[in-house]
mmCIF file of C-alpha atoms in Angstrom:
data_model
loop_
_atom_site.group_PDB
_atom_site.id
_atom_site.type_symbol
_atom_site.label_atom_id
_atom_site.label_comp_id
_atom_site.label_asym_id
_atom_site.label_seq_id
_atom_site.Cartn_x
_atom_site.Cartn_y
_atom_site.Cartn_z
ATOM 1 C CA MET A 1049 17.901 -3.186 -10.851
ATOM 2 C CA ASP A 1050 19.933 -2.638 -14.118
ATOM 3 C CA GLU A 1051 17.189 -1.014 -15.688
ATOM 4 C CA GLU A 1052 14.793 1.115 -13.503
ATOM 5 C CA LEU A 1053 11.358 0.155 -13.152
ATOM 6 C CA ILE A 1054 9.069 2.225 -15.069
ATOM 7 C CA ILE A 1055 5.423 3.038 -13.413
ATOM 8 C CA ALA A 1056 3.095 3.054 -17.078
ATOM 9 C CA ASN A 1057 0.410 5.375 -16.425
ATOM 10 C CA ASN A 1058 -1.799 3.586 -18.394
ATOM 11 C CA GLY A 1059 -5.108 4.719 -16.489
ATOM 12 C CA MET A 1060 -4.768 7.813 -14.693
ATOM 13 C CA ASP A 1061 -7.407 9.071 -17.074
ATOM 14 C CA TYR A 1062 -10.163 8.215 -14.490
ATOM 15 C CA MET A 1063 -10.436 11.880 -13.576
ATOM 16 C CA ASP A 1064 -13.020 13.694 -15.776
ATOM 17 C CA THR A 1065 -10.691 16.198 -16.840
ATOM 18 C CA GLU A 1066 -6.828 16.889 -17.209
ATOM 19 C CA GLU A 1067 -7.015 19.788 -14.976
ATOM 20 C CA GLU A 1068 -8.775 17.227 -12.208
ATOM 21 C CA GLU A 1069 -5.910 15.128 -12.660
ATOM 22 C CA ARG A 1070 -3.284 18.161 -12.285
ATOM 23 C CA THR A 1071 -5.264 19.270 -9.120
ATOM 24 C CA ASN A 1072 -5.103 15.699 -7.676
ATOM 25 C CA PHE A 1073 -1.320 15.393 -8.189
ATOM 26 C CA ASN A 1074 -0.738 18.665 -6.853
ATOM 27 C CA ASN A 1075 -3.014 17.965 -3.749
ATOM 28 C CA ILE A 1076 -1.022 14.445 -3.167
ATOM 29 C CA ILE A 1077 2.639 16.610 -3.412
ATOM 30 C CA ALA A 1078 1.543 19.399 -1.272
ATOM 31 C CA ALA A 1079 0.355 16.735 1.460
ATOM 32 C CA PHE A 1080 3.897 15.406 1.580
ATOM 33 C CA LYS A 1081 5.564 18.725 1.559
ATOM 34 C CA CYS A 1082 3.159 20.008 4.471
ATOM 35 C CA TYR A 1083 3.637 16.921 6.597
ATOM 36 C CA ARG A 1084 6.154 18.477 8.736
ATOM 37 C CA ALA A 1085 4.365 21.881 9.394
ATOM 38 C CA ASN A 1086 1.049 19.970 9.965
ATOM 39 C CA SER A 1087 2.605 17.441 12.606
ATOM 40 C CA LEU A 1088 4.371 20.128 14.376
ATOM 41 C CA CYS A 1089 1.301 22.040 14.693
ATOM 42 C CA HIS A 1090 -0.374 19.363 16.368
ATOM 43 C CA ILE A 1091 2.555 18.990 18.974
ATOM 44 C CA ASN A 1092 2.573 22.592 19.461
ATOM 45 C CA ARG A 1093 -0.798 22.453 20.399
ATOM 46 C CA ARG A 1094 -0.564 19.947 23.149
ATOM 47 C CA GLU A 1095 2.463 21.545 24.499
ATOM 48 C CA ALA A 1096 0.463 24.946 24.476
ATOM 49 C CA TYR A 1097 -2.220 23.267 26.460
ATOM 50 C CA LEU A 1098 0.466 21.647 28.954
ATOM 51 C CA ASN A 1099 1.688 25.326 29.296
ATOM 52 C CA THR A 1100 -1.959 26.190 31.035
ATOM 53 C CA LEU A 1101 -1.931 23.338 33.392
ATOM 54 C CA PRO A 1102 -1.003 23.981 37.100
ATOM 55 C CA ASN A 1103 2.462 23.976 37.910
ATOM 56 C CA ASN A 1104 2.249 21.218 40.410
ATOM 57 C CA HIS A 1105 0.791 19.126 37.043
ATOM 58 C CA GLN A 1106 3.394 20.336 34.886
ATOM 59 C CA GLN A 1107 5.988 19.467 37.330
ATOM 60 C CA MET A 1108 4.428 15.679 37.119
ATOM 61 C CA LEU A 1109 4.767 16.117 33.324
ATOM 62 C CA ILE A 1110 8.264 16.918 32.580
ATOM 63 C CA LYS A 1111 9.105 13.535 31.001
ATOM 64 C CA TYR A 1112 6.104 14.116 29.177
ATOM 65 C CA ARG A 1113 7.351 17.441 27.922
ATOM 66 C CA GLU A 1114 10.949 15.721 26.810
ATOM 67 C CA HIS A 1115 8.791 13.218 25.006
ATOM 68 C CA LEU A 1116 7.010 16.132 22.880
ATOM 69 C CA GLN A 1117 10.536 17.229 22.143
ATOM 70 C CA LYS A 1118 11.338 13.889 20.845
ATOM 71 C CA LEU A 1119 8.471 13.768 18.747
ATOM 72 C CA ARG A 1120 9.551 16.761 17.147
ATOM 73 C CA TYR A 1121 12.744 15.343 16.405
ATOM 74 C CA CYS A 1122 11.288 12.047 14.715
ATOM 75 C CA ILE A 1123 8.855 14.394 12.805
ATOM 76 C CA ASP A 1124 12.045 16.161 11.435
ATOM 77 C CA MET A 1125 13.436 12.916 10.475
ATOM 78 C CA ASN A 1126 10.326 11.366 8.644
ATOM 79 C CA ASN A 1127 10.101 14.903 6.868
ATOM 80 C CA LYS A 1128 13.749 14.198 5.463
ATOM 81 C CA VAL A 1129 12.566 10.705 4.260
ATOM 82 C CA ILE A 1130 9.516 12.186 2.614
ATOM 83 C CA ARG A 1131 11.514 14.936 0.890
ATOM 84 C CA ASN A 1132 13.890 12.157 -0.606
ATOM 85 C CA ILE A 1133 10.547 10.106 -1.913
ATOM 86 C CA ILE A 1134 8.887 13.145 -3.616
ATOM 87 C CA GLN A 1135 12.308 14.490 -5.232
ATOM 88 C CA ASP A 1136 11.266 12.973 -8.511
ATOM 89 C CA ALA A 1137 7.804 12.659 -8.423
ATOM 90 C CA ASP A 1138 7.070 14.715 -11.374
ATOM 91 C CA CYS A 1139 8.963 12.229 -13.493
ATOM 92 C CA LEU A 1140 7.180 9.456 -11.976
ATOM 93 C CA PHE A 1141 5.363 7.974 -14.985
ATOM 94 C CA GLN A 1142 6.573 6.347 -18.123
ATOM 95 C CA ASN A 1143 4.795 9.477 -20.111
ATOM 96 C CA GLU A 1144 6.600 11.952 -17.653
ATOM 97 C CA ALA A 1145 7.329 14.397 -20.466
ATOM 98 C CA ASP A 1146 3.558 15.170 -21.714
ATOM 99 C CA PHE A 1147 2.641 15.049 -17.891
ATOM 100 C CA VAL A 1148 5.078 17.742 -16.987
ATOM 101 C CA ARG A 1149 4.676 19.704 -20.155
ATOM 102 C CA GLN A 1150 0.842 19.788 -19.563
ATOM 103 C CA GLY A 1151 1.537 21.633 -16.572
ATOM 104 C CA HIS A 1152 1.590 18.899 -13.720
ATOM 105 C CA GLN A 1153 4.417 20.552 -11.970
ATOM 106 C CA SER A 1154 3.792 20.276 -8.132
ATOM 107 C CA THR A 1155 2.573 23.408 -6.773
ATOM 108 C CA VAL A 1156 1.126 23.788 -3.387
ATOM 109 C CA PRO A 1157 -2.513 24.770 -2.915
ATOM 110 C CA SER A 1158 -3.608 26.984 -0.728
ATOM 111 C CA LYS A 1159 -5.156 24.519 1.773
ATOM 112 C CA VAL A 1160 -4.124 21.020 2.388
ATOM 113 C CA ARG A 1161 -6.756 18.262 2.949
ATOM 114 C CA SER A 1162 -6.810 16.881 6.141
ATOM 115 C CA GLN A 1163 -7.348 13.360 4.882
ATOM 116 C CA ASP A 1164 -4.325 13.441 2.487
ATOM 117 C CA ILE A 1165 -2.012 14.393 5.646
ATOM 118 C CA HIS A 1166 -3.477 11.143 6.867
ATOM 119 C CA LYS A 1167 -2.713 9.354 3.987
ATOM 120 C CA VAL A 1168 0.992 10.423 4.253
ATOM 121 C CA GLN A 1169 0.964 9.095 7.882
ATOM 122 C CA ILE A 1170 -0.540 5.934 6.305
ATOM 123 C CA THR A 1171 2.141 5.601 3.804
ATOM 124 C CA LEU A 1172 4.985 5.705 6.416
ATOM 125 C CA LYS A 1173 3.101 2.707 7.958
ATOM 126 C CA GLN A 1174 2.731 0.789 4.681
ATOM 127 C CA ILE A 1175 6.560 1.027 4.440
ATOM 128 C CA PHE A 1176 7.171 -0.647 7.860
ATOM 129 C CA ARG A 1177 4.511 -3.015 6.780
ATOM 130 C CA ASP A 1178 5.988 -3.993 3.095
ATOM 131 C CA TRP A 1179 10.187 -2.966 3.659
ATOM 132 C CA SER A 1180 11.066 -3.310 6.823
ATOM 133 C CA ALA A 1181 12.519 -6.234 8.762
ATOM 134 C CA GLU A 1182 10.020 -5.713 11.503
ATOM 135 C CA GLY A 1183 7.319 -5.967 8.970
ATOM 136 C CA HIS A 1184 8.248 -9.258 8.231
ATOM 137 C CA ILE A 1185 5.716 -11.155 10.306
ATOM 138 C CA GLU A 1186 2.736 -9.444 8.553
ATOM 139 C CA ARG A 1187 4.195 -10.105 5.473
ATOM 140 C CA GLU A 1188 4.630 -13.811 6.454
ATOM 141 C CA GLN A 1189 0.817 -13.775 7.147
ATOM 142 C CA CYS A 1190 -0.502 -11.954 4.233
ATOM 143 C CA TYR A 1191 1.748 -12.686 1.425
ATOM 144 C CA LYS A 1192 3.473 -15.884 2.023
ATOM 145 C CA PRO A 1193 0.163 -18.029 1.590
ATOM 146 C CA ILE A 1194 -0.457 -16.314 -1.978
ATOM 147 C CA ILE A 1195 3.371 -16.995 -2.856
ATOM 148 C CA ASP A 1196 3.459 -20.509 -1.845
ATOM 149 C CA GLU A 1197 0.047 -21.065 -3.839
ATOM 150 C CA ILE A 1198 1.415 -19.541 -6.794
ATOM 151 C CA ILE A 1199 4.754 -21.716 -6.259
ATOM 152 C CA PHE A 1200 2.488 -24.804 -5.970
ATOM 153 C CA PHE A 1201 0.347 -24.211 -8.762
ATOM 154 C CA PHE A 1202 3.158 -23.066 -11.262
ATOM 155 C CA ASN A 1203 5.811 -25.352 -10.126
ATOM 156 C CA PRO A 1204 9.157 -24.341 -11.438
ATOM 157 C CA ARG A 1205 10.009 -27.907 -11.834
ATOM 158 C CA LYS A 1206 7.042 -28.370 -14.004
ATOM 159 C CA CYS A 1207 6.945 -25.385 -15.884
ATOM 160 C CA LYS A 1208 8.616 -22.467 -17.859
ATOM 161 C CA ILE A 1209 7.924 -19.855 -14.878
ATOM 162 C CA GLU A 1210 9.268 -16.903 -16.745
ATOM 163 C CA ASN A 1211 6.179 -17.312 -19.195
ATOM 164 C CA VAL A 1212 3.745 -17.313 -16.223
ATOM 165 C CA LYS A 1213 2.110 -13.797 -16.085
ATOM 166 C CA ILE A 1214 0.962 -13.024 -12.556
ATOM 167 C CA LEU A 1215 -1.228 -9.732 -11.734
ATOM 168 C CA ILE A 1216 -1.265 -8.022 -8.473
ATOM 169 C CA PRO A 1217 -4.022 -5.376 -8.438
ATOM 170 C CA GLY A 1218 -3.898 -2.850 -5.450
ATOM 171 C CA ALA A 1219 0.143 -3.630 -5.202
ATOM 172 C CA GLY A 1220 0.678 -0.692 -2.942
ATOM 173 C CA LEU A 1221 4.271 -0.429 -2.358
ATOM 174 C CA GLY A 1222 5.357 -3.256 -4.444
ATOM 175 C CA ARG A 1223 6.655 -5.931 -2.021
ATOM 176 C CA LEU A 1224 4.536 -8.498 -3.040
ATOM 177 C CA ILE A 1225 5.264 -8.017 -6.928
ATOM 178 C CA TYR A 1226 8.791 -7.801 -5.935
ATOM 179 C CA ASP A 1227 8.917 -11.224 -3.933
ATOM 180 C CA ILE A 1228 6.968 -12.868 -6.676
ATOM 181 C CA ALA A 1229 9.109 -11.672 -9.553
ATOM 182 C CA SER A 1230 12.196 -12.792 -7.189
ATOM 183 C CA LYS A 1231 10.856 -16.168 -7.620
ATOM 184 C CA GLY A 1232 11.373 -15.782 -11.555
ATOM 185 C CA TYR A 1233 7.789 -15.301 -12.593
ATOM 186 C CA TYR A 1234 6.633 -12.216 -14.755
ATOM 187 C CA CYS A 1235 4.606 -10.181 -12.453
ATOM 188 C CA GLU A 1236 3.036 -6.915 -12.776
ATOM 189 C CA GLY A 1237 1.490 -4.580 -9.957
ATOM 190 C CA ASN A 1238 -1.386 -2.233 -10.710
ATOM 191 C CA GLU A 1239 -1.960 0.609 -8.161
ATOM 192 C CA PHE A 1240 -4.516 3.702 -7.875
ATOM 193 C CA SER A 1241 -3.199 5.553 -5.073
ATOM 194 C CA LEU A 1242 -0.719 8.227 -6.131
ATOM 195 C CA PHE A 1243 0.585 7.981 -2.182
ATOM 196 C CA MET A 1244 1.448 4.470 -3.022
ATOM 197 C CA LEU A 1245 3.038 4.973 -6.545
ATOM 198 C CA ILE A 1246 5.265 7.804 -5.465
ATOM 199 C CA ALA A 1247 6.421 6.009 -2.234
ATOM 200 C CA SER A 1248 6.986 2.897 -4.220
ATOM 201 C CA ASN A 1249 8.678 4.529 -7.062
ATOM 202 C CA PHE A 1250 11.310 5.900 -4.244
ATOM 203 C CA VAL A 1251 11.955 2.119 -2.752
ATOM 204 C CA LEU A 1252 12.056 0.234 -5.911
ATOM 205 C CA ASN A 1253 14.033 2.616 -7.868
ATOM 206 C CA ARG A 1254 16.196 4.919 -5.301
ATOM 207 C CA CYS A 1255 17.112 2.618 -2.349
ATOM 208 C CA VAL A 1256 20.324 1.449 -3.378
ATOM 209 C CA ILE A 1257 21.529 -0.397 0.055
ATOM 210 C CA GLU A 1258 19.908 -2.238 2.502
ATOM 211 C CA ASN A 1259 18.357 0.005 5.390
ATOM 212 C CA GLN A 1260 19.234 2.698 3.850
ATOM 213 C CA CYS A 1261 16.627 5.117 5.249
ATOM 214 C CA THR A 1262 15.510 5.865 9.060
ATOM 215 C CA PHE A 1263 11.930 7.011 9.930
ATOM 216 C CA TYR A 1264 9.512 6.790 12.688
ATOM 217 C CA PRO A 1265 6.132 5.272 11.577
ATOM 218 C CA TRP A 1266 4.496 5.401 15.104
ATOM 219 C CA VAL A 1267 5.076 8.761 16.170
ATOM 220 C CA HIS A 1268 1.521 9.730 15.311
ATOM 221 C CA GLN A 1269 0.331 7.007 17.561
ATOM 222 C CA ASN A 1270 -0.837 9.109 20.824
ATOM 223 C CA VAL A 1271 -2.629 6.363 22.536
ATOM 224 C CA ASN A 1272 -2.095 3.006 23.898
ATOM 225 C CA ASN A 1273 1.695 3.309 24.525
ATOM 226 C CA LEU A 1274 3.106 1.629 27.364
ATOM 227 C CA SER A 1275 6.374 3.792 26.910
ATOM 228 C CA GLY A 1276 7.309 7.015 25.062
ATOM 229 C CA ASN A 1277 9.952 4.720 23.421
ATOM 230 C CA ASN A 1278 7.087 2.605 21.597
ATOM 231 C CA GLN A 1279 6.064 5.900 19.690
ATOM 232 C CA THR A 1280 9.626 6.639 19.157
ATOM 233 C CA GLU A 1281 11.001 3.573 17.833
ATOM 234 C CA ALA A 1282 13.327 4.271 14.820
ATOM 235 C CA ILE A 1283 12.971 1.720 11.917
ATOM 236 C CA THR A 1284 15.203 1.438 8.886
ATOM 237 C CA PHE A 1285 14.009 0.319 5.577
ATOM 238 C CA PRO A 1286 14.402 -1.533 2.933
ATOM 239 C CA ASP A 1287 15.258 -4.660 4.441
ATOM 240 C CA ILE A 1288 16.605 -5.860 0.885
ATOM 241 C CA SER A 1289 17.169 -3.448 -1.785
ATOM 242 C CA PRO A 1290 15.474 -3.917 -5.280
ATOM 243 C CA THR A 1291 18.192 -2.348 -7.103
ATOM 244 C CA LYS A 1292 21.081 -4.256 -5.425
ATOM 245 C CA PHE A 1293 19.153 -7.527 -5.341
ATOM 246 C CA PRO A 1294 17.115 -7.246 -8.751
ATOM 247 C CA PRO A 1295 14.319 -10.138 -9.190
ATOM 248 C CA LYS A 1296 15.202 -13.000 -11.648
ATOM 249 C CA GLY A 1297 11.656 -12.428 -13.030
ATOM 250 C CA THR A 1298 10.207 -9.342 -15.064
ATOM 251 C CA MET A 1299 8.366 -6.812 -12.744
ATOM 252 C CA ASN A 1300 5.987 -4.009 -13.695
ATOM 253 C CA MET A 1301 4.044 -1.191 -12.119
ATOM 254 C CA VAL A 1302 1.054 0.131 -13.959
ATOM 255 C CA ALA A 1303 -0.885 3.097 -12.605
ATOM 256 C CA GLY A 1304 -4.761 3.525 -12.704
ATOM 257 C CA ASP A 1305 -8.130 2.259 -11.983
ATOM 258 C CA PHE A 1306 -8.107 -1.681 -12.041
ATOM 259 C CA LEU A 1307 -11.322 -1.673 -13.903
ATOM 260 C CA GLN A 1308 -10.337 0.545 -16.865
ATOM 261 C CA VAL A 1309 -6.836 -0.560 -17.255
ATOM 262 C CA TYR A 1310 -7.423 -4.171 -17.516
ATOM 263 C CA ARG A 1311 -9.717 -5.238 -20.396
ATOM 264 C CA ASP A 1312 -7.701 -7.933 -22.466
ATOM 265 C CA ALA A 1313 -9.339 -11.387 -22.086
ATOM 266 C CA ASN A 1314 -7.531 -14.350 -21.246
ATOM 267 C CA TYR A 1315 -4.315 -13.058 -20.813
ATOM 268 C CA TRP A 1316 -3.138 -13.583 -17.264
ATOM 269 C CA SER A 1317 -1.886 -16.893 -15.863
ATOM 270 C CA CYS A 1318 -2.889 -15.713 -12.333
ATOM 271 C CA VAL A 1319 -4.373 -12.902 -10.474
ATOM 272 C CA ALA A 1320 -3.301 -12.324 -7.031
ATOM 273 C CA THR A 1321 -5.411 -10.067 -4.548
ATOM 274 C CA SER A 1322 -4.235 -9.012 -1.002
ATOM 275 C CA PHE A 1323 -6.390 -6.706 1.044
ATOM 276 C CA PHE A 1324 -7.879 -5.689 -2.216
ATOM 277 C CA ILE A 1325 -11.622 -6.812 -3.301
ATOM 278 C CA ASP A 1326 -13.270 -4.859 -0.560
ATOM 279 C CA CYS A 1327 -11.845 -1.651 -1.907
ATOM 280 C CA ALA A 1328 -14.461 -1.948 -4.810
ATOM 281 C CA ASN A 1329 -18.098 -0.062 -4.839
ATOM 282 C CA ASN A 1330 -19.192 -3.415 -6.253
ATOM 283 C CA VAL A 1331 -17.107 -6.287 -5.558
ATOM 284 C CA ILE A 1332 -19.034 -8.063 -8.556
ATOM 285 C CA GLU A 1333 -17.377 -6.018 -10.828
ATOM 286 C CA PHE A 1334 -13.798 -6.890 -9.591
ATOM 287 C CA VAL A 1335 -14.783 -10.776 -9.733
ATOM 288 C CA GLU A 1336 -16.042 -10.106 -13.354
ATOM 289 C CA VAL A 1337 -13.190 -8.623 -14.705
ATOM 290 C CA ILE A 1338 -10.700 -11.209 -12.795
ATOM 291 C CA TYR A 1339 -12.366 -13.887 -14.453
ATOM 292 C CA ASN A 1340 -12.489 -12.147 -17.911
ATOM 293 C CA ILE A 1341 -8.743 -11.482 -17.816
ATOM 294 C CA LEU A 1342 -7.597 -15.052 -16.855
ATOM 295 C CA LYS A 1343 -6.743 -17.609 -18.988
ATOM 296 C CA PRO A 1344 -8.745 -20.641 -19.186
ATOM 297 C CA GLY A 1345 -7.251 -22.752 -16.555
ATOM 298 C CA GLY A 1346 -5.852 -19.693 -14.970
ATOM 299 C CA ILE A 1347 -6.216 -18.927 -11.029
ATOM 300 C CA TRP A 1348 -7.115 -16.183 -8.735
ATOM 301 C CA VAL A 1349 -5.470 -16.188 -5.374
ATOM 302 C CA ASN A 1350 -7.101 -13.928 -2.752
ATOM 303 C CA LEU A 1351 -6.310 -13.200 1.121
ATOM 304 C CA GLY A 1352 -8.070 -10.715 3.066
ATOM 305 C CA PRO A 1353 -11.011 -9.231 5.086
ATOM 306 C CA LEU A 1354 -14.227 -7.780 4.028
ATOM 307 C CA LEU A 1355 -13.901 -4.278 5.033
ATOM 308 C CA TYR A 1356 -15.631 -2.619 2.160
ATOM 309 C CA HIS A 1357 -14.016 0.719 2.162
ATOM 310 C CA PHE A 1358 -16.753 2.814 0.755
ATOM 311 C CA SER A 1359 -19.528 1.536 2.873
ATOM 312 C CA ASP A 1360 -19.620 4.373 5.405
ATOM 313 C CA VAL A 1361 -18.609 7.183 2.783
ATOM 314 C CA PRO A 1362 -21.326 9.720 2.539
ATOM 315 C CA SER A 1363 -20.636 10.483 -1.168
ATOM 316 C CA GLU A 1364 -20.137 6.957 -2.756
ATOM 317 C CA ASN A 1365 -22.532 4.146 -3.487
ATOM 318 C CA SER A 1366 -21.814 0.591 -1.717
ATOM 319 C CA ILE A 1367 -22.745 -2.957 -1.901
ATOM 320 C CA GLU A 1368 -21.500 -5.108 1.111
ATOM 321 C CA PRO A 1369 -21.946 -8.645 0.463
ATOM 322 C CA THR A 1370 -21.267 -11.371 3.025
ATOM 323 C CA TYR A 1371 -18.984 -13.960 2.596
ATOM 324 C CA GLU A 1372 -21.602 -16.487 1.849
ATOM 325 C CA ASP A 1373 -22.999 -13.961 -0.847
ATOM 326 C CA LEU A 1374 -19.324 -13.484 -2.255
ATOM 327 C CA ILE A 1375 -18.865 -17.144 -2.514
ATOM 328 C CA ILE A 1376 -22.473 -17.263 -4.449
ATOM 329 C CA ILE A 1377 -21.144 -14.553 -6.735
ATOM 330 C CA ILE A 1378 -17.741 -16.042 -7.446
ATOM 331 C CA ARG A 1379 -19.541 -19.330 -8.908
ATOM 332 C CA SER A 1380 -21.882 -17.295 -10.763
ATOM 333 C CA VAL A 1381 -19.486 -15.514 -12.704
ATOM 334 C CA GLY A 1382 -18.020 -18.765 -13.668
ATOM 335 C CA PHE A 1383 -15.374 -19.933 -11.222
ATOM 336 C CA THR A 1384 -14.542 -23.239 -9.776
ATOM 337 C CA ILE A 1385 -13.287 -22.852 -6.265
ATOM 338 C CA LEU A 1386 -10.295 -24.708 -5.270
ATOM 339 C CA LYS A 1387 -9.795 -23.766 -1.931
ATOM 340 C CA ASN A 1388 -11.627 -21.884 0.487
ATOM 341 C CA LYS A 1389 -10.518 -21.162 4.137
ATOM 342 C CA THR A 1390 -11.990 -18.921 6.754
ATOM 343 C CA ASP A 1391 -10.360 -17.227 9.886
ATOM 344 C CA VAL A 1392 -6.839 -16.683 8.558
ATOM 345 C CA VAL A 1393 -5.386 -14.289 11.128
ATOM 346 C CA THR A 1394 -3.765 -11.527 9.582
ATOM 347 C CA LYS A 1395 -2.895 -8.093 10.987
ATOM 348 C CA TYR A 1396 -2.197 -4.783 8.998
ATOM 349 C CA ALA A 1397 0.198 -2.220 9.725
ATOM 350 C CA GLN A 1398 0.056 -2.857 13.430
ATOM 351 C CA ASN A 1399 2.410 -1.132 15.866
ATOM 352 C CA PRO A 1400 3.924 -4.448 17.747
ATOM 353 C CA THR A 1401 4.404 -2.670 21.081
ATOM 354 C CA SER A 1402 0.912 -1.115 20.947
ATOM 355 C CA MET A 1403 -1.570 -1.699 24.025
ATOM 356 C CA HIS A 1404 -4.124 -2.040 21.542
ATOM 357 C CA GLN A 1405 -3.825 -4.804 18.819
ATOM 358 C CA SER A 1406 -6.384 -5.772 16.125
ATOM 359 C CA GLU A 1407 -6.142 -8.583 13.597
ATOM 360 C CA TYR A 1408 -8.578 -9.844 10.829
ATOM 361 C CA LYS A 1409 -9.783 -13.399 10.456
ATOM 362 C CA SER A 1410 -9.381 -13.270 6.648
ATOM 363 C CA ILE A 1411 -10.840 -15.483 3.937
ATOM 364 C CA PHE A 1412 -8.210 -17.142 1.473
ATOM 365 C CA LEU A 1413 -9.535 -18.258 -1.619
ATOM 366 C CA VAL A 1414 -8.106 -20.316 -4.607
ATOM 367 C CA CYS A 1415 -10.636 -20.070 -7.547
ATOM 368 C CA GLN A 1416 -10.114 -21.463 -10.971
ATOM 369 C CA LYS A 1417 -11.297 -20.557 -14.428
ATOM 370 C CA PRO A 1418 -12.462 -23.484 -16.061
ATOM 371 C CA ASP A 1419 -9.981 -24.888 -19.109
ATOM 372 C CA GLY A 1420 -13.144 -24.782 -21.492
ATOM 373 C CA ALA A 1421 -14.164 -21.374 -20.508
ATOM 374 C CA ASP A 1422 -14.217 -18.517 -23.223
#
C-alpha cells in the first residue's frame, strides 16, 4: 500500500488494568517466541518413545523416524516465518509510543500457557485459509456469498460505493476486509485477538510480493494422514500482496472488543459477519449492537455456524440459542429478514488431504434495519 495500514488501538482497554494488558501482550509474544522449542519438545518425546521400542519394531519404523526429522525442518521453517511476524509487534498499534513507553515490551514470562501455543498453531492455519492459493476454496464458501450480497445491495452502477461504509467484526487476518475494499468500498475490520492482529499486520503491511513466505500449516496434525507428505506440505503466502496491489477503497483495522468499540448509532451502511456471532457470551448483545450502529435501511449479512465458543468454558457464562431462537431474537430487536438460508456448506481451516474432513451446515442471513428506524 502507498500508506501502511494502521491498526487503531481503540478498544484494548477491555483488560481491568494496564498491568493485565501488558501481561496479556507479553504472554502472546512469548507464545510466538516459544513455538519452536515447544514444538520440538513434542517431536523429541515421540522419538524418545520410539527408541524404547524393540529393535524389530524400530526397523519397521525407519521411514517414520525419517519423517520426524522432516517435521523438525518444517518447524524450523515455521519459526522463521513467526520471527518475521512478531518482528515489529511492539509498534503494532497507532498509539504505539504510549504502548511501549508504558512498559509493553515483549519480555518472555517464565511459563508459557499451553492454550497460547495452540493459538499460534491456529494462526498458522488461519494464514492458510485467508492468504494462500490453496485456501481459495474455503474463501469461496465463506466470503464470496457475503461479497456478492454487498455488491447486489450496494450496486456500483447505482451508488457511490466509496461512501458505503462496511464493518467486519471478527476480521481475523483481514482477507475479507481486503477483498471488500478492493471492490472500492470503505471497509473497516475489528478484531479482538492479538494473535490475529499481529499476524494480519505482517501480511497486510510487510508482505511486499506474492508468495513471499513458505510455511507448513499441517505439521502439527499427527493423525489421519495418508502419507507423511500430507503433514509436511509446503504452502506459500500471500497469494496476493496487499502492498503491491492496494485496494481501490479505504481499508482500516481496529483492535478491541466489538461491544465496547462500536457505540455510534446509525453510522454503518453494512455490517458483515463471518463465523463471528457465536463468539459472544450473549448473542443478543451482538444483534442489538449491530442493529444500533447500522444506518436506517442498512443491512447485516451473516454467514457461519452456531458453535457458541463459551458454551463449554468452565469460567465463562454463556447462552446458546438455537437457530429458531436466533430468528426470534433478530426480529424482536427490529430487523427485517430479507434472506434466510440454512445448510450452506462451509469448512474452516481444513487440511484438504486429511482422512478426516469436517464441515458446517452454516446459516446465511441478510437482515435490514427498517428505513424509519431510530
